[in-house]
mmCIF file of N, CA and C in Angstrom:
data_model
loop_
_atom_site.group_PDB
_atom_site.id
_atom_site.type_symbol
_atom_site.label_atom_id
_atom_site.label_comp_id
_atom_site.label_asym_id
_atom_site.label_seq_id
_atom_site.Cartn_x
_atom_site.Cartn_y
_atom_site.Cartn_z
ATOM 1 N N ALA A 1 19.275 10.565 -14.329
ATOM 2 C CA ALA A 1 17.891 10.436 -13.938
ATOM 3 C C ALA A 1 17.515 8.954 -13.795
ATOM 4 N N ALA A 2 18.044 8.112 -14.662
ATOM 5 C CA ALA A 2 17.720 6.683 -14.615
ATOM 6 C C ALA A 2 18.259 6.050 -13.334
ATOM 7 N N ILE A 3 19.426 6.510 -12.889
ATOM 8 C CA ILE A 3 20.012 5.963 -11.660
ATOM 9 C C ILE A 3 19.139 6.324 -10.456
ATOM 10 N N LEU A 4 18.670 7.561 -10.402
ATOM 11 C CA LEU A 4 17.796 7.963 -9.298
ATOM 12 C C LEU A 4 16.478 7.209 -9.332
ATOM 13 N N TYR A 5 15.959 6.949 -10.517
ATOM 14 C CA TYR A 5 14.708 6.226 -10.649
ATOM 15 C C TYR A 5 14.854 4.774 -10.185
ATOM 16 N N ALA A 6 15.971 4.149 -10.514
ATOM 17 C CA ALA A 6 16.180 2.732 -10.208
ATOM 18 C C ALA A 6 16.759 2.500 -8.815
ATOM 19 N N SER A 7 17.244 3.519 -8.143
ATOM 20 C CA SER A 7 17.903 3.320 -6.853
ATOM 21 C C SER A 7 16.999 2.705 -5.789
ATOM 22 N N PRO A 8 15.696 3.026 -5.681
ATOM 23 C CA PRO A 8 14.884 2.335 -4.680
ATOM 24 C C PRO A 8 14.775 0.832 -4.939
ATOM 25 N N LEU A 9 14.873 0.429 -6.186
ATOM 26 C CA LEU A 9 14.826 -0.989 -6.512
ATOM 27 C C LEU A 9 16.110 -1.701 -6.115
ATOM 28 N N TYR A 10 17.208 -0.976 -6.153
ATOM 29 C CA TYR A 10 18.502 -1.563 -5.824
ATOM 30 C C TYR A 10 18.683 -1.704 -4.313
ATOM 31 N N TRP A 11 18.226 -0.732 -3.547
ATOM 32 C CA TRP A 11 18.444 -0.721 -2.104
ATOM 33 C C TRP A 11 17.239 -1.258 -1.352
ATOM 34 N N LYS A 12 16.660 -2.333 -1.831
ATOM 35 C CA LYS A 12 15.500 -2.920 -1.179
ATOM 36 C C LYS A 12 15.871 -3.477 0.190
ATOM 37 N N GLN A 13 14.928 -3.341 1.120
ATOM 38 C CA GLN A 13 15.063 -3.961 2.430
ATOM 39 C C GLN A 13 13.846 -4.850 2.643
ATOM 40 N N ASP A 14 14.083 -5.985 3.274
ATOM 41 C CA ASP A 14 12.979 -6.888 3.562
ATOM 42 C C ASP A 14 12.002 -6.205 4.507
ATOM 43 N N TYR A 15 10.716 -6.397 4.250
ATOM 44 C CA TYR A 15 9.672 -5.787 5.072
ATOM 45 C C TYR A 15 9.107 -6.783 6.082
ATOM 46 N N HIS A 16 8.833 -7.989 5.641
ATOM 47 C CA HIS A 16 8.263 -9.017 6.502
ATOM 48 C C HIS A 16 9.385 -9.938 6.969
ATOM 49 N N THR A 17 9.956 -9.620 8.121
ATOM 50 C CA THR A 17 11.106 -10.390 8.606
ATOM 51 C C THR A 17 10.822 -11.083 9.934
ATOM 52 N N SER A 18 9.568 -11.261 10.259
ATOM 53 C CA SER A 18 9.211 -11.876 11.527
ATOM 54 C C SER A 18 9.590 -13.358 11.532
ATOM 55 N N ALA A 19 10.054 -13.817 12.673
ATOM 56 C CA ALA A 19 10.384 -15.232 12.828
ATOM 57 C C ALA A 19 9.169 -16.033 13.264
ATOM 58 N N LEU A 20 8.043 -15.358 13.475
ATOM 59 C CA LEU A 20 6.833 -16.039 13.937
ATOM 60 C C LEU A 20 6.120 -16.740 12.793
ATOM 61 N N THR A 21 5.452 -17.842 13.119
ATOM 62 C CA THR A 21 4.579 -18.479 12.137
ATOM 63 C C THR A 21 3.311 -17.642 12.039
ATOM 64 N N GLY A 22 2.463 -17.962 11.091
ATOM 65 C CA GLY A 22 1.223 -17.218 10.933
ATOM 66 C C GLY A 22 0.335 -17.310 12.161
ATOM 67 N N ALA A 23 0.228 -18.493 12.730
ATOM 68 C CA ALA A 23 -0.598 -18.676 13.926
ATOM 69 C C ALA A 23 -0.030 -17.895 15.105
ATOM 70 N N GLU A 24 1.280 -17.913 15.258
ATOM 71 C CA GLU A 24 1.915 -17.165 16.348
ATOM 72 C C GLU A 24 1.720 -15.670 16.160
ATOM 73 N N TRP A 25 1.792 -15.192 14.903
ATOM 74 C CA TRP A 25 1.613 -13.775 14.608
ATOM 75 C C TRP A 25 0.199 -13.334 14.962
ATOM 76 N N VAL A 26 -0.796 -14.138 14.607
ATOM 77 C CA VAL A 26 -2.189 -13.804 14.918
ATOM 78 C C VAL A 26 -2.388 -13.790 16.430
ATOM 79 N N GLN A 27 -1.852 -14.780 17.131
ATOM 80 C CA GLN A 27 -1.991 -14.811 18.585
ATOM 81 C C GLN A 27 -1.290 -13.623 19.238
ATOM 82 N N GLU A 28 -0.157 -13.217 18.690
ATOM 83 C CA GLU A 28 0.537 -12.040 19.212
ATOM 84 C C GLU A 28 -0.304 -10.789 19.009
ATOM 85 N N LEU A 29 -0.933 -10.662 17.848
ATOM 86 C CA LEU A 29 -1.805 -9.518 17.606
ATOM 87 C C LEU A 29 -2.968 -9.495 18.591
ATOM 88 N N ILE A 30 -3.554 -10.636 18.835
ATOM 89 C CA ILE A 30 -4.734 -10.708 19.695
ATOM 90 C C ILE A 30 -4.375 -10.482 21.166
ATOM 91 N N HIS A 31 -3.328 -11.128 21.645
ATOM 92 C CA HIS A 31 -3.043 -11.119 23.074
ATOM 93 C C HIS A 31 -2.011 -10.093 23.525
ATOM 94 N N ARG A 32 -1.055 -9.756 22.687
ATOM 95 C CA ARG A 32 0.017 -8.853 23.125
ATOM 96 C C ARG A 32 -0.077 -7.462 22.518
ATOM 97 N N HIS A 33 -0.636 -7.346 21.328
ATOM 98 C CA HIS A 33 -0.685 -6.055 20.648
ATOM 99 C C HIS A 33 -2.077 -5.782 20.091
ATOM 100 N N PRO A 34 -3.074 -5.689 20.941
ATOM 101 C CA PRO A 34 -4.435 -5.494 20.429
ATOM 102 C C PRO A 34 -4.618 -4.166 19.693
ATOM 103 N N GLU A 35 -3.787 -3.175 19.980
ATOM 104 C CA GLU A 35 -3.899 -1.900 19.277
ATOM 105 C C GLU A 35 -3.304 -1.975 17.869
ATOM 106 N N ARG A 36 -2.384 -2.882 17.629
ATOM 107 C CA ARG A 36 -1.750 -3.009 16.318
ATOM 108 C C ARG A 36 -2.606 -3.772 15.322
ATOM 109 N N ILE A 37 -3.600 -4.478 15.806
ATOM 110 C CA ILE A 37 -4.463 -5.257 14.917
ATOM 111 C C ILE A 37 -5.211 -4.334 13.956
ATOM 112 N N LEU A 38 -5.517 -3.115 14.382
ATOM 113 C CA LEU A 38 -6.185 -2.149 13.516
ATOM 114 C C LEU A 38 -5.307 -1.811 12.315
ATOM 115 N N CYS A 39 -4.037 -1.613 12.544
ATOM 116 C CA CYS A 39 -3.103 -1.299 11.456
ATOM 117 C C CYS A 39 -2.903 -2.484 10.526
ATOM 118 N N GLU A 40 -2.784 -3.661 11.081
ATOM 119 C CA GLU A 40 -2.468 -4.841 10.280
ATOM 120 C C GLU A 40 -3.672 -5.436 9.557
ATOM 121 N N LEU A 41 -4.827 -5.457 10.228
ATOM 122 C CA LEU A 41 -5.994 -6.132 9.650
ATOM 123 C C LEU A 41 -7.131 -5.175 9.286
ATOM 124 N N GLY A 42 -7.021 -3.927 9.688
ATOM 125 C CA GLY A 42 -8.020 -2.939 9.318
ATOM 126 C C GLY A 42 -9.258 -2.933 10.186
ATOM 127 N N MET A 43 -9.208 -3.573 11.343
ATOM 128 C CA MET A 43 -10.347 -3.550 12.267
ATOM 129 C C MET A 43 -9.843 -3.710 13.688
ATOM 130 N N ARG A 44 -10.631 -3.240 14.605
ATOM 131 C CA ARG A 44 -10.274 -3.339 16.019
ATOM 132 C C ARG A 44 -10.467 -4.779 16.511
ATOM 133 N N LEU A 45 -9.852 -5.069 17.646
ATOM 134 C CA LEU A 45 -9.857 -6.433 18.179
ATOM 135 C C LEU A 45 -11.269 -6.946 18.432
ATOM 136 N N HIS A 46 -12.124 -6.135 19.038
ATOM 137 C CA HIS A 46 -13.475 -6.620 19.343
ATOM 138 C C HIS A 46 -14.268 -6.901 18.071
ATOM 139 N N VAL A 47 -14.010 -6.165 16.996
ATOM 140 C CA VAL A 47 -14.681 -6.413 15.721
ATOM 141 C C VAL A 47 -14.151 -7.706 15.096
ATOM 142 N N PHE A 48 -12.840 -7.914 15.177
ATOM 143 C CA PHE A 48 -12.233 -9.134 14.649
ATOM 144 C C PHE A 48 -12.777 -10.371 15.357
ATOM 145 N N THR A 49 -12.827 -10.326 16.683
ATOM 146 C CA THR A 49 -13.319 -11.489 17.416
ATOM 147 C C THR A 49 -14.809 -11.711 17.162
ATOM 148 N N ALA A 50 -15.571 -10.628 17.009
ATOM 149 C CA ALA A 50 -16.996 -10.777 16.684
ATOM 150 C C ALA A 50 -17.175 -11.380 15.294
ATOM 151 N N LEU A 51 -16.348 -10.968 14.338
ATOM 152 C CA LEU A 51 -16.408 -11.522 12.985
ATOM 153 C C LEU A 51 -16.109 -13.015 12.999
ATOM 154 N N VAL A 52 -15.061 -13.403 13.694
ATOM 155 C CA VAL A 52 -14.701 -14.821 13.783
ATOM 156 C C VAL A 52 -15.835 -15.601 14.442
ATOM 157 N N HIS A 53 -16.406 -15.049 15.492
ATOM 158 C CA HIS A 53 -17.522 -15.714 16.182
ATOM 159 C C HIS A 53 -18.720 -15.876 15.246
ATOM 160 N N GLU A 54 -19.082 -14.829 14.523
ATOM 161 C CA GLU A 54 -20.214 -14.895 13.592
ATOM 162 C C GLU A 54 -19.973 -15.908 12.476
ATOM 163 N N LEU A 55 -18.751 -15.946 11.954
ATOM 164 C CA LEU A 55 -18.425 -16.915 10.911
ATOM 165 C C LEU A 55 -18.537 -18.339 11.443
ATOM 166 N N ARG A 56 -18.138 -18.523 12.697
ATOM 167 C CA ARG A 56 -18.229 -19.838 13.319
ATOM 168 C C ARG A 56 -19.684 -20.256 13.525
ATOM 169 N N ILE A 57 -20.494 -19.339 14.034
ATOM 170 C CA ILE A 57 -21.871 -19.656 14.409
ATOM 171 C C ILE A 57 -22.795 -19.698 13.196
ATOM 172 N N THR A 58 -22.832 -18.619 12.411
ATOM 173 C CA THR A 58 -23.815 -18.517 11.339
ATOM 174 C C THR A 58 -23.413 -19.256 10.073
ATOM 175 N N SER A 59 -22.129 -19.248 9.754
ATOM 176 C CA SER A 59 -21.683 -19.876 8.508
ATOM 177 C C SER A 59 -21.210 -21.301 8.700
ATOM 178 N N GLY A 60 -20.997 -21.678 9.943
ATOM 179 C CA GLY A 60 -20.533 -23.031 10.202
ATOM 180 C C GLY A 60 -19.072 -23.244 9.861
ATOM 181 N N LEU A 61 -18.327 -22.172 9.682
ATOM 182 C CA LEU A 61 -16.898 -22.328 9.416
ATOM 183 C C LEU A 61 -16.201 -22.806 10.673
ATOM 184 N N LYS A 62 -15.112 -23.547 10.494
ATOM 185 C CA LYS A 62 -14.366 -24.046 11.640
ATOM 186 C C LYS A 62 -12.892 -24.143 11.276
ATOM 187 N N ASP A 63 -12.100 -24.485 12.259
ATOM 188 C CA ASP A 63 -10.671 -24.654 12.039
ATOM 189 C C ASP A 63 -10.450 -25.760 11.019
ATOM 190 N N SER A 64 -9.468 -25.545 10.155
ATOM 191 C CA SER A 64 -9.103 -26.618 9.223
ATOM 192 C C SER A 64 -8.038 -27.482 9.888
ATOM 193 N N ARG A 65 -7.514 -28.404 9.157
ATOM 194 C CA ARG A 65 -6.507 -29.303 9.717
ATOM 195 C C ARG A 65 -5.254 -28.539 10.156
ATOM 196 N N HIS A 66 -4.882 -27.521 9.388
ATOM 197 C CA HIS A 66 -3.629 -26.826 9.667
ATOM 198 C C HIS A 66 -3.792 -25.363 10.056
ATOM 199 N N LEU A 67 -4.979 -24.797 9.891
ATOM 200 C CA LEU A 67 -5.183 -23.379 10.186
ATOM 201 C C LEU A 67 -6.392 -23.175 11.081
ATOM 202 N N ALA A 68 -6.187 -22.405 12.141
ATOM 203 C CA ALA A 68 -7.318 -22.001 12.974
ATOM 204 C C ALA A 68 -8.144 -20.981 12.201
ATOM 205 N N LEU A 69 -9.412 -20.867 12.532
ATOM 206 C CA LEU A 69 -10.289 -19.928 11.841
ATOM 207 C C LEU A 69 -9.791 -18.495 12.003
ATOM 208 N N GLU A 70 -9.245 -18.160 13.167
ATOM 209 C CA GLU A 70 -8.697 -16.820 13.378
ATOM 210 C C GLU A 70 -7.585 -16.524 12.382
ATOM 211 N N GLU A 71 -6.735 -17.498 12.140
ATOM 212 C CA GLU A 71 -5.645 -17.305 11.183
ATOM 213 C C GLU A 71 -6.177 -17.206 9.761
ATOM 214 N N GLN A 72 -7.181 -17.993 9.415
ATOM 215 C CA GLN A 72 -7.775 -17.926 8.085
ATOM 216 C C GLN A 72 -8.377 -16.537 7.835
ATOM 217 N N VAL A 73 -9.091 -16.006 8.820
ATOM 218 C CA VAL A 73 -9.699 -14.680 8.674
ATOM 219 C C VAL A 73 -8.613 -13.615 8.593
ATOM 220 N N ALA A 74 -7.568 -13.743 9.401
ATOM 221 C CA ALA A 74 -6.468 -12.773 9.371
ATOM 222 C C ALA A 74 -5.776 -12.771 8.004
ATOM 223 N N ILE A 75 -5.569 -13.934 7.427
ATOM 224 C CA ILE A 75 -4.964 -14.019 6.091
ATOM 225 C C ILE A 75 -5.855 -13.308 5.066
ATOM 226 N N PHE A 76 -7.149 -13.544 5.143
ATOM 227 C CA PHE A 76 -8.077 -12.899 4.209
ATOM 228 C C PHE A 76 -8.047 -11.384 4.377
ATOM 229 N N LEU A 77 -8.071 -10.900 5.598
ATOM 230 C CA LEU A 77 -8.096 -9.455 5.847
ATOM 231 C C LEU A 77 -6.767 -8.802 5.508
ATOM 232 N N TYR A 78 -5.663 -9.502 5.752
ATOM 233 C CA TYR A 78 -4.336 -8.919 5.524
ATOM 234 C C TYR A 78 -4.019 -8.792 4.038
ATOM 235 N N SER A 79 -4.525 -9.728 3.235
ATOM 236 C CA SER A 79 -4.179 -9.712 1.816
ATOM 237 C C SER A 79 -5.050 -8.777 1.007
#
C-alpha cells in the first residue's frame, strides 16, 4: 500500500516546461491563444484587457523597469 501511495511522487513529470519568458507567454496568450487565457488566468481576453486598462487609468499603475503591467496582472491572476 505504501508503494502505491508514494508512486505518484516518484514518477513526477514537469508541468511548466515552456521555453518562453513571462512576457512572451503573456503576449502569446493575448495574441495567439485568446481562448486559453480563460483557463490560465480565469477571465476572458476582453475582461483582462479592460482590467489592465482600468488599473492603468484609475490606479495610475504602469509598467515597471522589467515588467509590463500586463505581465504583472497575469502573474497576480495566475498565482
